[in-house]
Every structure is written in structure tokens, then in C-alpha cells.
């Protein structure tokens, strides 16, 4: 997908939206539908109608971009995302993030469902992402670099914005919501990890494991957006509890979602 493709998609969105283009976008992982549905004055674009967008295929991921307001502040909500395990190419996984950048978004809030490698951060809890390990084997920045997006070798020593993460903690404290923090490791999936993999990841310093988010973060940092992230812990990772099911991730995702929705609303008010 070229720079021109990205700009053409952004132009299509701008032509079909009246109002202030938001500075902040949120990518909502599975289970956060109620937040998207609660947006005020939303203009809704189905990913199917956005030129070049990969279409998500997973249960619980709607595939819509909503441009509207939360707490009276302009925000874009991305309801659902494309995952590497669905078979999308590396460059496709970065496309929607680049479109957000072309729309003028400066702050990207990434959420996901994840398994926890720390017993104390159990199912239903939230974890702010302080750093990541890209164990997916994929990277959306592979290929000829277009300098109009960003440099060939982007610095990711602060992939996750520290100041904004501090603000998340401040909001969580005010709401009396426990917000753990830790390192997110991306595995490509679609299978959950083996217990041996989880033991290995623990020794590397991973605190949570999931199958998304890192591609969006890398693309966003490449083009200079600030990124903040929160994992909804849906389960303890493989070998730390009984068998894992997608149904279970949905159920605990729903519990974490109640807190995450409150936290995101407070964050919007704090930052915008
Ligand atoms: N592993 C990977 N992805 C996940 C998990 C997990 O345990 N839980 C939710 N998404």
C-alpha cells in the first residue's frame, strides 16, 4: 500500500465527515463494543467501504471506524482490527494506522485482550503497556521505506509514551481502578501458546501475551504518533491455569471492559 493509497483513503473519509477531525484515535479490542456504541454524533464507516482496509474476520470484532465524540471530545474509535493470524500481509497490518495518521491523529490508544504471565494480574484486570517484545516474526515496516511516513530505521526506545501512560495511571487512581503495568509480548497465533513458550517468555521479561497491537504501535511510532496501550487480561497464560478457550477470553474481556471503558473516558477528558 503506497503513500498515495493512504492519502486517498484519508481523503475519502474527510469528504464524508463533517466536523472537527479528532487528534486522538482508539483501537478497541474484542469486548469493547459498548464504548463504540456510546459515542455521540458518530459518523460510521464500515471497513468494507474504506479503500484498501483489511477486513477483520474474528467473532467480537465489528470492523467499523467511528468518528464522533466521547465525553464531548472528538475521538475516532476503531472497532475491531485485522490480525496477522488471519493471513493479512505485513504491510496491510499497518494500513489503518497510517490512514489515522493521514487524518491528523497524533495520539493512538491501543487496547487488546491478553493472557497474563503474572498471577497477581489475573483475569478481568487491566495492564498498561510499558514496552513490548515483538515475537510475532512479522513487521509492517518491512519493504521499501517511504520517507514521507518516517525514517528507514525508526527509534523505538520509547515505543509507549511515558507521559501519557502516567496520565492513565492518574485516571485509574482517581477512579479507584487497579491498573497493572508491564511488557506485552506479541505472538503471531492463532493458537494460544504452549506452557514451554510461556516459561520462556517469562524469563525474557514478558508480563502479558497477545496476538495484536505491536504492528500498529510500530507503524504509529514510525510516523511520529504518540502511543499508549492497555491490555484487558482475559486469562492467565498457558500452563498457569486450566485450558484456554475463546469463549473464556470473551467472558473475562467483558469484565475488564467495564473498567476499561471508564478509564478511557477519563483519559479522553484528561488529555483532550
Ligand atoms: N495468549 C495470546 N493471546 C491472548 C491470550 C493468550 O493467553 N488471551 C487473550 N489473547
mmCIF file of C-alpha atoms and ligand atoms in Angstrom:
data_model
loop_
_atom_site.group_PDB
_atom_site.id
_atom_site.type_symbol
_atom_site.label_atom_id
_atom_site.label_comp_id
_atom_site.label_asym_id
_atom_site.label_seq_id
_atom_site.Cartn_x
_atom_site.Cartn_y
_atom_site.Cartn_z
ATOM 1 C CA UNK A 1 0.000 0.000 0.000
ATOM 2 C CA UNK A 2 1.556 3.248 -1.121
ATOM 3 C CA UNK A 3 1.574 6.726 0.399
ATOM 4 C CA UNK A 4 -0.932 7.695 -2.296
ATOM 5 C CA UNK A 5 -3.294 4.826 -1.298
ATOM 6 C CA UNK A 6 -3.178 6.015 2.314
ATOM 7 C CA UNK A 7 -3.860 9.629 1.331
ATOM 8 C CA UNK A 8 -6.703 8.592 -0.986
ATOM 9 C CA UNK A 9 -8.402 6.641 1.813
ATOM 10 C CA UNK A 10 -7.985 9.582 4.206
ATOM 11 C CA UNK A 11 -9.436 11.934 1.560
ATOM 12 C CA UNK A 12 -12.457 9.637 1.155
ATOM 13 C CA UNK A 13 -13.070 9.755 4.923
ATOM 14 C CA UNK A 14 -12.637 13.550 5.089
ATOM 15 C CA UNK A 15 -15.051 14.018 2.191
ATOM 16 C CA UNK A 16 -17.709 12.025 4.050
ATOM 17 C CA UNK A 17 -17.285 13.553 7.502
ATOM 18 C CA UNK A 18 -18.374 16.972 8.676
ATOM 19 C CA UNK A 19 -16.859 18.356 11.866
ATOM 20 C CA UNK A 20 -13.571 18.570 13.750
ATOM 21 C CA UNK A 21 -11.183 15.768 12.861
ATOM 22 C CA UNK A 22 -10.057 14.190 16.181
ATOM 23 C CA UNK A 23 -6.447 14.287 17.438
ATOM 24 C CA UNK A 24 -6.937 11.002 19.240
ATOM 25 C CA UNK A 25 -7.881 7.551 17.991
ATOM 26 C CA UNK A 26 -8.559 4.382 19.945
ATOM 27 C CA UNK A 27 -8.291 0.863 18.646
ATOM 28 C CA UNK A 28 -10.818 -1.186 20.564
ATOM 29 C CA UNK A 29 -10.050 -4.849 21.089
ATOM 30 C CA UNK A 30 -12.706 -7.521 21.426
ATOM 31 C CA UNK A 31 -15.363 -6.826 24.053
ATOM 32 C CA UNK A 32 -15.290 -3.019 23.882
ATOM 33 C CA UNK A 33 -18.318 -2.647 21.639
ATOM 34 C CA UNK A 34 -20.305 -0.719 24.242
ATOM 35 C CA UNK A 35 -17.793 2.154 24.197
ATOM 36 C CA UNK A 36 -18.046 2.470 20.430
ATOM 37 C CA UNK A 37 -21.826 2.256 20.624
ATOM 38 C CA UNK A 38 -21.871 5.007 23.264
ATOM 39 C CA UNK A 39 -20.163 7.561 21.010
ATOM 40 C CA UNK A 40 -22.067 10.773 20.390
ATOM 41 C CA UNK A 41 -22.735 12.186 16.894
ATOM 42 C CA UNK A 42 -20.808 9.319 15.316
ATOM 43 C CA UNK A 43 -20.167 9.094 11.607
ATOM 44 C CA UNK A 44 -19.675 5.393 10.913
ATOM 45 C CA UNK A 45 -17.538 3.861 8.189
ATOM 46 C CA UNK A 46 -17.536 0.119 7.684
ATOM 47 C CA UNK A 47 -14.010 -1.136 6.949
ATOM 48 C CA UNK A 48 -15.588 -2.852 3.940
ATOM 49 C CA UNK A 49 -16.277 0.629 2.480
ATOM 50 C CA UNK A 50 -12.809 2.059 3.172
ATOM 51 C CA UNK A 51 -10.492 1.636 0.182
ATOM 52 C CA UNK A 52 -7.596 -0.706 0.978
ATOM 53 C CA UNK A 53 -8.704 -1.638 4.511
ATOM 54 C CA UNK A 54 -8.130 -5.257 5.547
ATOM 55 C CA UNK A 55 -11.357 -6.850 6.780
ATOM 56 C CA UNK A 56 -11.319 -8.451 10.241
ATOM 57 C CA UNK A 57 -12.840 -11.934 10.390
ATOM 58 C CA UNK A 58 -12.959 -12.716 14.143
ATOM 59 C CA UNK A 59 -16.045 -13.025 16.362
ATOM 60 C CA UNK A 60 -16.362 -9.938 18.590
ATOM 61 C CA UNK A 61 -14.545 -7.650 16.119
ATOM 62 C CA UNK A 62 -17.010 -5.475 14.239
ATOM 63 C CA UNK A 63 -14.836 -3.760 11.615
ATOM 64 C CA UNK A 64 -16.012 -0.158 11.796
ATOM 65 C CA UNK A 65 -14.412 3.275 12.125
ATOM 66 C CA UNK A 66 -16.490 5.711 14.164
ATOM 67 C CA UNK A 67 -15.671 9.403 14.180
ATOM 68 C CA UNK A 68 -17.566 11.229 16.888
ATOM 69 C CA UNK A 69 -17.344 12.326 20.496
ATOM 70 C CA UNK A 70 -16.723 10.752 23.882
ATOM 71 C CA UNK A 71 -17.255 12.922 26.935
ATOM 72 C CA UNK A 72 -17.885 15.721 24.444
ATOM 73 C CA UNK A 73 -14.346 15.416 22.965
ATOM 74 C CA UNK A 74 -13.635 14.449 19.359
ATOM 75 C CA UNK A 75 -12.306 10.886 19.095
ATOM 76 C CA UNK A 76 -12.010 8.183 16.461
ATOM 77 C CA UNK A 77 -12.880 4.663 17.594
ATOM 78 C CA UNK A 78 -11.620 1.754 15.534
ATOM 79 C CA UNK A 79 -13.985 -1.061 16.378
ATOM 80 C CA UNK A 80 -12.072 -4.198 15.516
ATOM 81 C CA UNK A 81 -8.743 -4.763 13.818
ATOM 82 C CA UNK A 82 -7.020 -7.078 11.382
ATOM 83 C CA UNK A 83 -4.668 -9.679 12.882
ATOM 84 C CA UNK A 84 -1.600 -11.386 11.429
ATOM 85 C CA UNK A 85 -3.122 -14.810 12.151
ATOM 86 C CA UNK A 86 -5.968 -14.029 9.744
ATOM 87 C CA UNK A 87 -3.409 -14.151 6.973
ATOM 88 C CA UNK A 88 -3.154 -10.420 6.220
ATOM 89 C CA UNK A 89 0.159 -9.336 4.762
ATOM 90 C CA UNK A 90 2.606 -7.417 6.942
ATOM 91 C CA UNK A 91 2.100 -4.130 5.119
ATOM 92 C CA UNK A 92 -1.727 -4.459 5.287
ATOM 93 C CA UNK A 93 -1.482 -4.650 9.083
ATOM 94 C CA UNK A 94 -0.092 -1.128 9.166
ATOM 95 C CA UNK A 95 -2.505 0.431 6.710
ATOM 96 C CA UNK A 96 -5.315 1.586 9.023
ATOM 97 C CA UNK A 97 -2.802 3.209 11.398
ATOM 98 C CA UNK A 98 -1.292 5.168 8.513
ATOM 99 C CA UNK A 99 -4.755 6.324 7.459
ATOM 100 C CA UNK A 100 -5.329 7.617 11.005
ATOM 101 C CA UNK A 101 -2.039 9.495 10.776
ATOM 102 C CA UNK A 102 -3.051 10.952 7.395
ATOM 103 C CA UNK A 103 -6.275 12.156 9.030
ATOM 104 C CA UNK A 104 -4.199 14.122 11.538
ATOM 105 C CA UNK A 105 -4.358 11.802 14.544
ATOM 106 C CA UNK A 106 -1.490 12.462 16.976
ATOM 107 C CA UNK A 107 -2.330 10.161 19.885
ATOM 108 C CA UNK A 108 -3.127 6.490 19.381
ATOM 109 C CA UNK A 109 -4.639 4.442 22.196
ATOM 110 C CA UNK A 110 -4.251 0.716 21.601
ATOM 111 C CA UNK A 111 -6.253 -1.828 23.554
ATOM 112 C CA UNK A 112 -6.258 -5.598 23.336
ATOM 113 C CA UNK A 113 -7.121 -8.836 25.071
ATOM 114 C CA UNK A 114 -4.129 -10.621 26.555
ATOM 115 C CA UNK A 115 -3.078 -13.511 28.732
ATOM 116 C CA UNK A 116 -1.181 -12.620 31.900
ATOM 117 C CA UNK A 117 2.166 -14.087 32.908
ATOM 118 C CA UNK A 118 1.767 -12.661 36.395
ATOM 119 C CA UNK A 119 -0.610 -14.412 38.776
ATOM 120 C CA UNK A 120 -1.305 -11.163 40.618
ATOM 121 C CA UNK A 121 -2.594 -9.550 37.436
ATOM 122 C CA UNK A 122 -5.424 -12.023 36.934
ATOM 123 C CA UNK A 123 -8.392 -12.394 34.563
ATOM 124 C CA UNK A 124 -10.599 -9.305 34.430
ATOM 125 C CA UNK A 125 -7.767 -6.903 35.350
ATOM 126 C CA UNK A 126 -6.076 -4.182 33.265
ATOM 127 C CA UNK A 127 -2.390 -3.715 32.401
ATOM 128 C CA UNK A 128 -0.827 -0.569 30.950
ATOM 129 C CA UNK A 129 1.771 -1.474 28.306
ATOM 130 C CA UNK A 130 5.189 -0.020 29.199
ATOM 131 C CA UNK A 131 7.168 -1.798 26.462
ATOM 132 C CA UNK A 132 6.848 -4.733 24.100
ATOM 133 C CA UNK A 133 8.631 -7.752 22.672
ATOM 134 C CA UNK A 134 7.896 -8.440 19.015
ATOM 135 C CA UNK A 135 7.946 -12.229 18.871
ATOM 136 C CA UNK A 136 5.441 -12.379 16.008
ATOM 137 C CA UNK A 137 8.000 -12.810 13.255
ATOM 138 C CA UNK A 138 6.245 -10.074 11.306
ATOM 139 C CA UNK A 139 6.908 -6.378 10.936
ATOM 140 C CA UNK A 140 4.679 -3.987 8.964
ATOM 141 C CA UNK A 141 7.668 -1.708 8.248
ATOM 142 C CA UNK A 142 9.382 -4.343 6.104
ATOM 143 C CA UNK A 143 9.783 -3.328 2.453
ATOM 144 C CA UNK A 144 10.934 -0.216 0.615
ATOM 145 C CA UNK A 145 10.757 2.699 3.048
ATOM 146 C CA UNK A 146 8.777 5.791 2.044
ATOM 147 C CA UNK A 147 10.426 8.667 3.921
ATOM 148 C CA UNK A 148 7.155 10.613 3.808
ATOM 149 C CA UNK A 149 5.888 8.217 6.504
ATOM 150 C CA UNK A 150 9.082 8.094 8.531
ATOM 151 C CA UNK A 151 12.741 7.028 8.644
ATOM 152 C CA UNK A 152 14.162 3.683 7.484
ATOM 153 C CA UNK A 153 15.369 2.768 10.973
ATOM 154 C CA UNK A 154 12.913 4.228 13.481
ATOM 155 C CA UNK A 155 13.935 4.562 17.133
ATOM 156 C CA UNK A 156 11.542 2.648 19.388
ATOM 157 C CA UNK A 157 13.303 3.119 22.699
ATOM 158 C CA UNK A 158 10.133 4.831 23.899
ATOM 159 C CA UNK A 159 7.544 2.954 21.857
ATOM 160 C CA UNK A 160 4.937 3.514 24.576
ATOM 161 C CA UNK A 161 4.671 7.138 25.652
ATOM 162 C CA UNK A 162 5.685 7.523 29.295
ATOM 163 C CA UNK A 163 3.932 10.823 29.945
ATOM 164 C CA UNK A 164 0.614 9.575 28.582
ATOM 165 C CA UNK A 165 0.951 6.295 30.484
ATOM 166 C CA UNK A 166 1.418 8.344 33.664
ATOM 167 C CA UNK A 167 -1.831 10.100 32.844
ATOM 168 C CA UNK A 168 -3.541 6.729 32.501
ATOM 169 C CA UNK A 169 -2.346 5.834 35.985
ATOM 170 C CA UNK A 170 -3.579 9.152 37.337
ATOM 171 C CA UNK A 171 -7.034 8.496 35.849
ATOM 172 C CA UNK A 172 -7.102 4.915 37.159
ATOM 173 C CA UNK A 173 -6.223 6.114 40.659
ATOM 174 C CA UNK A 174 -8.965 8.715 40.634
ATOM 175 C CA UNK A 175 -11.452 6.021 39.578
ATOM 176 C CA UNK A 176 -10.123 3.503 42.111
ATOM 177 C CA UNK A 177 -9.360 1.054 39.298
ATOM 178 C CA UNK A 178 -6.285 -1.183 39.647
ATOM 179 C CA UNK A 179 -4.013 -0.647 36.655
ATOM 180 C CA UNK A 180 -1.059 -3.035 36.497
ATOM 181 C CA UNK A 181 1.774 -2.303 34.129
ATOM 182 C CA UNK A 182 4.106 -4.486 32.152
ATOM 183 C CA UNK A 183 5.717 -5.698 28.963
ATOM 184 C CA UNK A 184 3.438 -7.044 26.216
ATOM 185 C CA UNK A 185 4.739 -9.848 24.048
ATOM 186 C CA UNK A 186 3.141 -10.395 20.662
ATOM 187 C CA UNK A 187 2.881 -13.947 19.370
ATOM 188 C CA UNK A 188 1.517 -14.455 15.862
ATOM 189 C CA UNK A 189 -1.107 -17.044 16.859
ATOM 190 C CA UNK A 190 -3.709 -18.258 16.080
ATOM 191 C CA UNK A 191 -3.032 -20.994 18.636
ATOM 192 C CA UNK A 192 -2.558 -19.974 22.228
ATOM 193 C CA UNK A 193 0.997 -20.506 23.468
ATOM 194 C CA UNK A 194 2.417 -23.708 24.866
ATOM 195 C CA UNK A 195 3.370 -23.802 28.565
ATOM 196 C CA UNK A 196 7.039 -24.086 27.497
ATOM 197 C CA UNK A 197 6.731 -20.905 25.435
ATOM 198 C CA UNK A 198 5.171 -19.090 28.379
ATOM 199 C CA UNK A 199 8.008 -20.216 30.680
ATOM 200 C CA UNK A 200 10.497 -18.928 28.100
ATOM 201 C CA UNK A 201 8.658 -15.590 27.705
ATOM 202 C CA UNK A 202 8.712 -15.128 31.491
ATOM 203 C CA UNK A 203 12.497 -15.318 31.517
ATOM 204 C CA UNK A 204 12.581 -12.617 28.805
ATOM 205 C CA UNK A 205 10.625 -10.230 30.983
ATOM 206 C CA UNK A 206 7.174 -10.503 29.381
ATOM 207 C CA UNK A 207 4.170 -9.793 31.596
ATOM 208 C CA UNK A 208 1.338 -10.273 29.096
ATOM 209 C CA UNK A 209 0.969 -12.109 25.800
ATOM 210 C CA UNK A 210 -1.379 -11.458 22.910
ATOM 211 C CA UNK A 211 -1.752 -11.596 19.137
ATOM 212 C CA UNK A 212 -2.080 -7.952 18.092
ATOM 213 C CA UNK A 213 -1.139 -4.332 18.826
ATOM 214 C CA UNK A 214 2.614 -4.402 18.155
ATOM 215 C CA UNK A 215 2.207 -3.824 14.373
ATOM 216 C CA UNK A 216 0.029 -0.759 14.994
ATOM 217 C CA UNK A 217 2.476 0.586 17.572
ATOM 218 C CA UNK A 218 5.446 0.206 15.212
ATOM 219 C CA UNK A 219 3.682 1.927 12.327
ATOM 220 C CA UNK A 220 2.427 4.712 14.576
ATOM 221 C CA UNK A 221 5.899 5.371 16.007
ATOM 222 C CA UNK A 222 7.379 5.308 12.503
ATOM 223 C CA UNK A 223 5.184 8.258 11.521
ATOM 224 C CA UNK A 224 5.634 10.067 14.832
ATOM 225 C CA UNK A 225 2.360 9.413 16.618
ATOM 226 C CA UNK A 226 2.331 9.037 20.409
ATOM 227 C CA UNK A 227 1.140 5.642 21.566
ATOM 228 C CA UNK A 228 -0.369 4.412 24.797
ATOM 229 C CA UNK A 229 -1.695 0.900 25.410
ATOM 230 C CA UNK A 230 -3.821 -1.137 27.769
ATOM 231 C CA UNK A 231 -4.305 -4.896 27.875
ATOM 232 C CA UNK A 232 -7.502 -6.402 29.224
ATOM 233 C CA UNK A 233 -6.360 -9.562 30.938
ATOM 234 C CA UNK A 234 -8.737 -12.333 29.951
ATOM 235 C CA UNK A 235 -6.835 -15.315 31.350
ATOM 236 C CA UNK A 236 -3.620 -16.489 32.949
ATOM 237 C CA UNK A 237 -1.274 -17.683 30.195
ATOM 238 C CA UNK A 238 -0.934 -21.317 29.154
ATOM 239 C CA UNK A 239 0.215 -23.687 31.883
ATOM 240 C CA UNK A 240 -0.800 -21.231 34.606
ATOM 241 C CA UNK A 241 -4.476 -22.225 34.629
ATOM 242 C CA UNK A 242 -6.775 -24.882 33.088
ATOM 243 C CA UNK A 243 -7.473 -24.978 29.341
ATOM 244 C CA UNK A 244 -7.993 -21.702 27.419
ATOM 245 C CA UNK A 245 -10.981 -21.059 25.187
ATOM 246 C CA UNK A 246 -12.036 -18.144 23.004
ATOM 247 C CA UNK A 247 -15.340 -18.121 24.924
ATOM 248 C CA UNK A 248 -13.418 -17.529 28.171
ATOM 249 C CA UNK A 249 -11.424 -14.669 26.690
ATOM 250 C CA UNK A 250 -14.740 -13.051 25.685
ATOM 251 C CA UNK A 251 -16.239 -13.525 29.169
ATOM 252 C CA UNK A 252 -13.341 -12.030 31.163
ATOM 253 C CA UNK A 253 -12.888 -9.448 28.446
ATOM 254 C CA UNK A 254 -16.389 -8.247 29.268
ATOM 255 C CA UNK A 255 -15.489 -7.834 32.954
ATOM 256 C CA UNK A 256 -12.298 -5.899 32.178
ATOM 257 C CA UNK A 257 -14.202 -3.871 29.587
ATOM 258 C CA UNK A 258 -16.380 -2.246 32.236
ATOM 259 C CA UNK A 259 -13.272 -0.781 33.915
ATOM 260 C CA UNK A 260 -11.506 -0.059 30.659
ATOM 261 C CA UNK A 261 -14.450 1.916 29.352
ATOM 262 C CA UNK A 262 -14.444 4.122 32.474
ATOM 263 C CA UNK A 263 -10.687 4.545 32.239
ATOM 264 C CA UNK A 264 -10.746 5.507 28.562
ATOM 265 C CA UNK A 265 -13.487 8.060 29.151
ATOM 266 C CA UNK A 266 -11.451 9.646 31.961
ATOM 267 C CA UNK A 267 -8.325 9.585 29.786
ATOM 268 C CA UNK A 268 -10.079 11.417 26.967
ATOM 269 C CA UNK A 269 -11.183 14.110 29.416
ATOM 270 C CA UNK A 270 -7.704 14.355 30.928
ATOM 271 C CA UNK A 271 -5.757 14.574 27.679
ATOM 272 C CA UNK A 272 -8.004 16.403 25.183
HETATM 273 N N1 LIG B 1 -2.400 -15.691 24.540
HETATM 274 C C1 LIG B 1 -2.450 -14.979 23.398
HETATM 275 N N2 LIG B 1 -3.423 -14.146 23.115
HETATM 276 C C2 LIG B 1 -4.401 -13.989 24.021
HETATM 277 C C3 LIG B 1 -4.406 -14.695 25.224
HETATM 278 C C4 LIG B 1 -3.349 -15.598 25.494
HETATM 279 O O1 LIG B 1 -3.282 -16.262 26.549
HETATM 280 N N3 LIG B 1 -5.529 -14.301 25.894
HETATM 281 C C5 LIG B 1 -6.156 -13.387 25.118
HETATM 282 N N4 LIG B 1 -5.489 -13.195 23.981
#
